[in-house]
Each structure stands twice: as C-alpha cells, then as structure tokens.
One Martini backbone bead per residue (centre of mass of N, CA, C, O) as a GRO file, in nm:
protein
  227
    1UNK     BB    1   0.058   0.063  -0.021
    2UNK     BB    2   0.300   0.248   0.004
    3UNK     BB    3   0.405   0.202  -0.286
    4UNK     BB    4   0.150   0.305  -0.429
    5UNK     BB    5   0.165   0.594  -0.318
    6UNK     BB    6   0.435   0.664  -0.449
    7UNK     BB    7   0.354   0.621  -0.743
    8UNK     BB    8   0.123   0.829  -0.746
    9UNK     BB    9   0.297   1.072  -0.670
   10UNK     BB   10   0.490   1.063  -0.910
   11UNK     BB   11   0.276   1.084  -1.135
   12UNK     BB   12   0.153   1.351  -1.038
   13UNK     BB   13   0.410   1.518  -1.060
   14UNK     BB   14   0.452   1.474  -1.367
   15UNK     BB   15   0.184   1.592  -1.458
   16UNK     BB   16   0.217   1.888  -1.326
   17UNK     BB   17   0.513   1.923  -1.478
   18UNK     BB   18   0.403   1.931  -1.738
   19UNK     BB   19   0.407   2.026  -2.080
   20UNK     BB   20   0.170   2.221  -2.261
   21UNK     BB   21   0.011   2.245  -2.593
   22UNK     BB   22  -0.204   2.505  -2.730
   23UNK     BB   23  -0.474   2.584  -2.945
   24UNK     BB   24  -0.654   2.879  -2.851
   25UNK     BB   25  -0.653   3.020  -3.150
   26UNK     BB   26  -0.862   3.077  -3.456
   27UNK     BB   27  -0.884   3.299  -3.724
   28UNK     BB   28  -0.707   3.148  -3.944
   29UNK     BB   29  -0.609   2.991  -4.251
   30UNK     BB   30  -0.325   2.835  -4.426
   31UNK     BB   31  -0.206   2.725  -4.749
   32UNK     BB   32   0.107   2.573  -4.689
   33UNK     BB   33   0.466   2.436  -4.733
   34UNK     BB   34   0.620   2.550  -4.511
   35UNK     BB   35   0.889   2.452  -4.286
   36UNK     BB   36   0.912   2.702  -4.138
   37UNK     BB   37   0.966   2.886  -3.801
   38UNK     BB   38   0.976   3.221  -3.749
   39UNK     BB   39   1.083   3.501  -3.606
   40UNK     BB   40   0.912   3.815  -3.547
   41UNK     BB   41   0.869   4.181  -3.571
   42UNK     BB   42   0.857   4.414  -3.797
   43UNK     BB   43   0.689   4.210  -3.991
   44UNK     BB   44   0.399   4.214  -3.869
   45UNK     BB   45   0.266   4.433  -4.058
   46UNK     BB   46   0.272   4.197  -4.306
   47UNK     BB   47   0.115   3.994  -4.144
   48UNK     BB   48  -0.095   3.710  -4.096
   49UNK     BB   49  -0.323   3.643  -3.870
   50UNK     BB   50  -0.417   3.316  -3.716
   51UNK     BB   51  -0.314   3.275  -3.400
   52UNK     BB   52  -0.281   3.072  -3.088
   53UNK     BB   53  -0.024   2.968  -2.856
   54UNK     BB   54  -0.004   2.768  -2.556
   55UNK     BB   55   0.214   2.740  -2.270
   56UNK     BB   56   0.208   2.484  -2.008
   57UNK     BB   57   0.459   2.461  -1.823
   58UNK     BB   58   0.764   2.297  -1.740
   59UNK     BB   59   1.065   2.237  -1.948
   60UNK     BB   60   1.388   2.104  -2.057
   61UNK     BB   61   1.262   2.010  -2.341
   62UNK     BB   62   1.279   2.218  -2.601
   63UNK     BB   63   1.256   2.042  -2.855
   64UNK     BB   64   0.982   1.913  -2.787
   65UNK     BB   65   0.821   2.176  -2.762
   66UNK     BB   66   0.874   2.284  -3.046
   67UNK     BB   67   0.742   2.048  -3.193
   68UNK     BB   68   0.456   2.113  -3.087
   69UNK     BB   69   0.437   2.400  -3.194
   70UNK     BB   70   0.481   2.332  -3.489
   71UNK     BB   71   0.228   2.156  -3.526
   72UNK     BB   72   0.023   2.378  -3.455
   73UNK     BB   73   0.107   2.578  -3.673
   74UNK     BB   74   0.053   2.381  -3.922
   75UNK     BB   75  -0.257   2.354  -3.882
   76UNK     BB   76  -0.279   2.684  -3.983
   77UNK     BB   77  -0.018   2.781  -4.164
   78UNK     BB   78   0.228   2.866  -4.010
   79UNK     BB   79   0.570   3.054  -4.032
   80UNK     BB   80   0.526   3.251  -3.783
   81UNK     BB   81   0.634   3.437  -3.476
   82UNK     BB   82   0.528   3.570  -3.149
   83UNK     BB   83   0.519   3.731  -2.860
   84UNK     BB   84   0.259   3.731  -2.598
   85UNK     BB   85   0.228   3.927  -2.352
   86UNK     BB   86   0.161   3.961  -2.043
   87UNK     BB   87  -0.038   4.164  -1.826
   88UNK     BB   88  -0.073   4.401  -1.618
   89UNK     BB   89  -0.292   4.608  -1.468
   90UNK     BB   90  -0.142   4.868  -1.618
   91UNK     BB   91  -0.043   4.720  -1.911
   92UNK     BB   92   0.216   4.603  -1.860
   93UNK     BB   93   0.459   4.386  -1.918
   94UNK     BB   94   0.550   4.087  -1.833
   95UNK     BB   95   0.758   3.874  -1.738
   96UNK     BB   96   0.900   3.609  -1.847
   97UNK     BB   97   0.744   3.273  -1.847
   98UNK     BB   98   0.844   2.939  -1.898
   99UNK     BB   99   0.555   2.817  -1.774
  100UNK     BB  100   0.396   3.072  -1.932
  101UNK     BB  101   0.294   3.117  -2.276
  102UNK     BB  102   0.248   3.317  -2.577
  103UNK     BB  103   0.184   3.268  -2.935
  104UNK     BB  104   0.186   3.423  -3.228
  105UNK     BB  105   0.040   3.347  -3.547
  106UNK     BB  106   0.174   3.344  -3.888
  107UNK     BB  107   0.168   3.474  -4.222
  108UNK     BB  108   0.467   3.501  -4.439
  109UNK     BB  109   0.631   3.600  -4.686
  110UNK     BB  110   0.952   3.525  -4.755
  111UNK     BB  111   1.026   3.805  -4.894
  112UNK     BB  112   0.954   3.968  -4.603
  113UNK     BB  113   1.196   3.879  -4.468
  114UNK     BB  114   1.442   3.961  -4.270
  115UNK     BB  115   1.762   3.975  -4.303
  116UNK     BB  116   2.007   3.740  -4.145
  117UNK     BB  117   2.330   3.863  -4.063
  118UNK     BB  118   2.648   3.846  -3.884
  119UNK     BB  119   2.580   3.614  -3.662
  120UNK     BB  120   2.648   3.460  -3.337
  121UNK     BB  121   2.503   3.182  -3.167
  122UNK     BB  122   2.514   3.091  -2.806
  123UNK     BB  123   2.389   2.819  -2.625
  124UNK     BB  124   2.284   2.695  -2.356
  125UNK     BB  125   2.164   2.495  -2.152
  126UNK     BB  126   1.876   2.415  -1.950
  127UNK     BB  127   2.058   2.298  -1.659
  128UNK     BB  128   2.359   2.438  -1.701
  129UNK     BB  129   2.658   2.541  -1.673
  130UNK     BB  130   2.883   2.718  -1.909
  131UNK     BB  131   3.215   2.689  -2.036
  132UNK     BB  132   3.379   2.913  -2.263
  133UNK     BB  133   3.572   2.974  -2.568
  134UNK     BB  134   3.663   3.283  -2.751
  135UNK     BB  135   3.949   3.345  -2.855
  136UNK     BB  136   4.055   3.296  -2.543
  137UNK     BB  137   3.778   3.385  -2.422
  138UNK     BB  138   3.591   3.378  -2.138
  139UNK     BB  139   3.267   3.218  -2.068
  140UNK     BB  140   2.954   3.235  -1.884
  141UNK     BB  141   2.679   3.010  -1.902
  142UNK     BB  142   2.376   3.013  -1.814
  143UNK     BB  143   2.095   2.880  -1.787
  144UNK     BB  144   1.904   2.984  -2.037
  145UNK     BB  145   2.126   3.116  -2.237
  146UNK     BB  146   2.287   3.379  -2.453
  147UNK     BB  147   2.493   3.459  -2.730
  148UNK     BB  148   2.558   3.762  -2.927
  149UNK     BB  149   2.771   3.781  -3.219
  150UNK     BB  150   2.950   3.997  -3.403
  151UNK     BB  151   3.084   3.947  -3.712
  152UNK     BB  152   3.385   3.923  -3.913
  153UNK     BB  153   3.469   3.902  -4.214
  154UNK     BB  154   3.734   3.648  -4.220
  155UNK     BB  155   3.732   3.578  -3.943
  156UNK     BB  156   3.840   3.373  -3.678
  157UNK     BB  157   3.646   3.130  -3.480
  158UNK     BB  158   3.722   2.992  -3.162
  159UNK     BB  159   3.545   2.719  -3.014
  160UNK     BB  160   3.544   2.617  -2.662
  161UNK     BB  161   3.496   2.401  -2.371
  162UNK     BB  162   3.747   2.364  -2.186
  163UNK     BB  163   3.791   2.033  -2.172
  164UNK     BB  164   3.810   1.722  -2.128
  165UNK     BB  165   3.709   1.605  -2.429
  166UNK     BB  166   3.630   1.836  -2.577
  167UNK     BB  167   3.534   2.103  -2.794
  168UNK     BB  168   3.627   2.228  -3.132
  169UNK     BB  169   3.566   2.518  -3.335
  170UNK     BB  170   3.583   2.669  -3.671
  171UNK     BB  171   3.516   3.001  -3.796
  172UNK     BB  172   3.453   3.176  -4.133
  173UNK     BB  173   3.295   3.428  -4.217
  174UNK     BB  174   3.109   3.574  -4.465
  175UNK     BB  175   2.984   3.791  -4.663
  176UNK     BB  176   2.641   3.762  -4.597
  177UNK     BB  177   2.616   3.552  -4.391
  178UNK     BB  178   2.435   3.366  -4.218
  179UNK     BB  179   2.340   3.283  -3.935
  180UNK     BB  180   2.474   3.118  -3.644
  181UNK     BB  181   2.399   2.806  -3.452
  182UNK     BB  182   2.470   2.712  -3.104
  183UNK     BB  183   2.514   2.443  -2.863
  184UNK     BB  184   2.611   2.396  -2.526
  185UNK     BB  185   2.669   2.045  -2.438
  186UNK     BB  186   2.697   1.756  -2.212
  187UNK     BB  187   2.471   1.624  -2.352
  188UNK     BB  188   2.281   1.387  -2.498
  189UNK     BB  189   2.169   1.432  -2.835
  190UNK     BB  190   1.887   1.391  -3.027
  191UNK     BB  191   1.802   1.373  -3.337
  192UNK     BB  192   1.586   1.512  -3.579
  193UNK     BB  193   1.495   1.346  -3.870
  194UNK     BB  194   1.299   1.569  -3.991
  195UNK     BB  195   1.449   1.868  -3.966
  196UNK     BB  196   1.243   1.981  -3.740
  197UNK     BB  197   1.346   2.116  -3.450
  198UNK     BB  198   1.632   2.017  -3.452
  199UNK     BB  199   1.951   1.856  -3.446
  200UNK     BB  200   2.288   1.931  -3.568
  201UNK     BB  201   2.617   1.929  -3.630
  202UNK     BB  202   2.777   1.742  -3.442
  203UNK     BB  203   3.050   1.834  -3.195
  204UNK     BB  204   3.011   1.681  -2.945
  205UNK     BB  205   2.925   1.972  -2.735
  206UNK     BB  206   2.875   2.109  -3.024
  207UNK     BB  207   2.564   2.233  -3.159
  208UNK     BB  208   2.390   2.258  -3.436
  209UNK     BB  209   2.120   2.471  -3.534
  210UNK     BB  210   1.822   2.512  -3.633
  211UNK     BB  211   1.673   2.806  -3.694
  212UNK     BB  212   1.391   2.775  -3.569
  213UNK     BB  213   1.489   2.672  -3.293
  214UNK     BB  214   1.682   2.907  -3.227
  215UNK     BB  215   1.462   3.132  -3.229
  216UNK     BB  216   1.309   3.014  -2.994
  217UNK     BB  217   1.538   3.031  -2.784
  218UNK     BB  218   1.569   3.349  -2.811
  219UNK     BB  219   1.288   3.384  -2.662
  220UNK     BB  220   1.326   3.187  -2.384
  221UNK     BB  221   1.597   3.313  -2.350
  222UNK     BB  222   1.873   3.481  -2.217
  223UNK     BB  223   2.057   3.761  -2.273
  224UNK     BB  224   2.393   3.825  -2.282
  225UNK     BB  225   2.617   4.105  -2.167
  226UNK     BB  226   2.887   4.090  -2.342
  227UNK     BB  227   3.213   4.248  -2.448
   0.00000   0.00000   0.00000
C-alpha cells in the first residue's frame, strides 16, 4: 500500500510538472507548404495573423516543446511567430515566464522576411552552467541563456568548451553569410530526423542548431550582455 502511494505521488508530480501546448485561438488558416517557423518582429505589420498557441507548465526538453509548437503552427498554416506578453494590471508587459507563455502565429511571405546575417549565436543548455572560450576569451553561460556575437567577415572564430575531451570548432564567416547557431551541451542530444525543430551538425558537445529551433530558443532564453 505504501509503495502504491509512492507510485501515485510520482505519477501525479510528473503530470503536474508536464508542459502542455495548446492551440487556443484560430482566427484564420493558410494553405502553404513552408517548412520553417521563424520569429518575427518588425515584419508583423506585413504578416497575416492566424491564431495563438499557449504553453503551460515548465520543461527542460526545449526541442520536444518546440516540436509540439511547430505541429500546432502547421495545423493552421503558420510559418512565423512572435511572443504575446501577458500584461500587468496597469497594462505593462509582465516578465517572461518559461512555465506559461503565449505565441502569436502568422503567415508571412518568405520574400518579406528581414534578412539576418553577420551574427553568431551560442546557447547554453537548459539545466547547467557552461564555460566556453571564444578566441581564448572565457565566458560563463548560465542555464537557459545565450550569447549573440557580431562577426567580422574573414575573421576566424575558435570556440572551445575548454575541458578534457571537450570540443573545439573554427568558423570563418563570409560577407553576407546567414547567422549561425550553436548550443553548448555536455548532454547526449538525439537528433530529430525530420529536420524540423531538431538538432544537427553535432561536434562533441557543440551542436549546430536548425534556424527555426534556434530562433525559438532566442525567445525563451535570456540574452547575456558580454562585451
């Protein structure tokens, strides 16, 4: 009986700690075959609003959550999204809460997306501090945070996890090259074979991210202000 009570408690804890994704509003639907789901800001003025997705509960598995969001978005034909902040009583936006947030879903012609070039994004893992080196300068990445670095075309960037059996990669961005996204993680990460919302280009514990997933992380993670 005691063991049964323990099992029920564990299952109940997992249930209430689970993160759920809901399509809470559908204004319109769009019939398109776009595979991407990008974050937009100034482009919103040209985008067609389709609906709203809400995330409830906290999870460390950000790739799995993005996969669920992606599926909900594609149900209504969305290819872009933005954060819909909750408001305080005075109308000011509340601080972002990773355990409960809403995303507005849109359709936007690919030609109207603002070109994103010249930056390197480095994301920490979801649950542990990460120490990295960029061109021999050390940085500490707290959990659920990221660095955004403006790159100089032609310069070489050496990124290392600076630990025994760690990883090192070298990048040399070209003029006009699209942004590059990596996550630093000591965890074993399983790639999403669908190629959507998954992880790829794995080099030890430095993992190249697919753009849609990386832009989602840049929304729910905190930007670090290193100079």
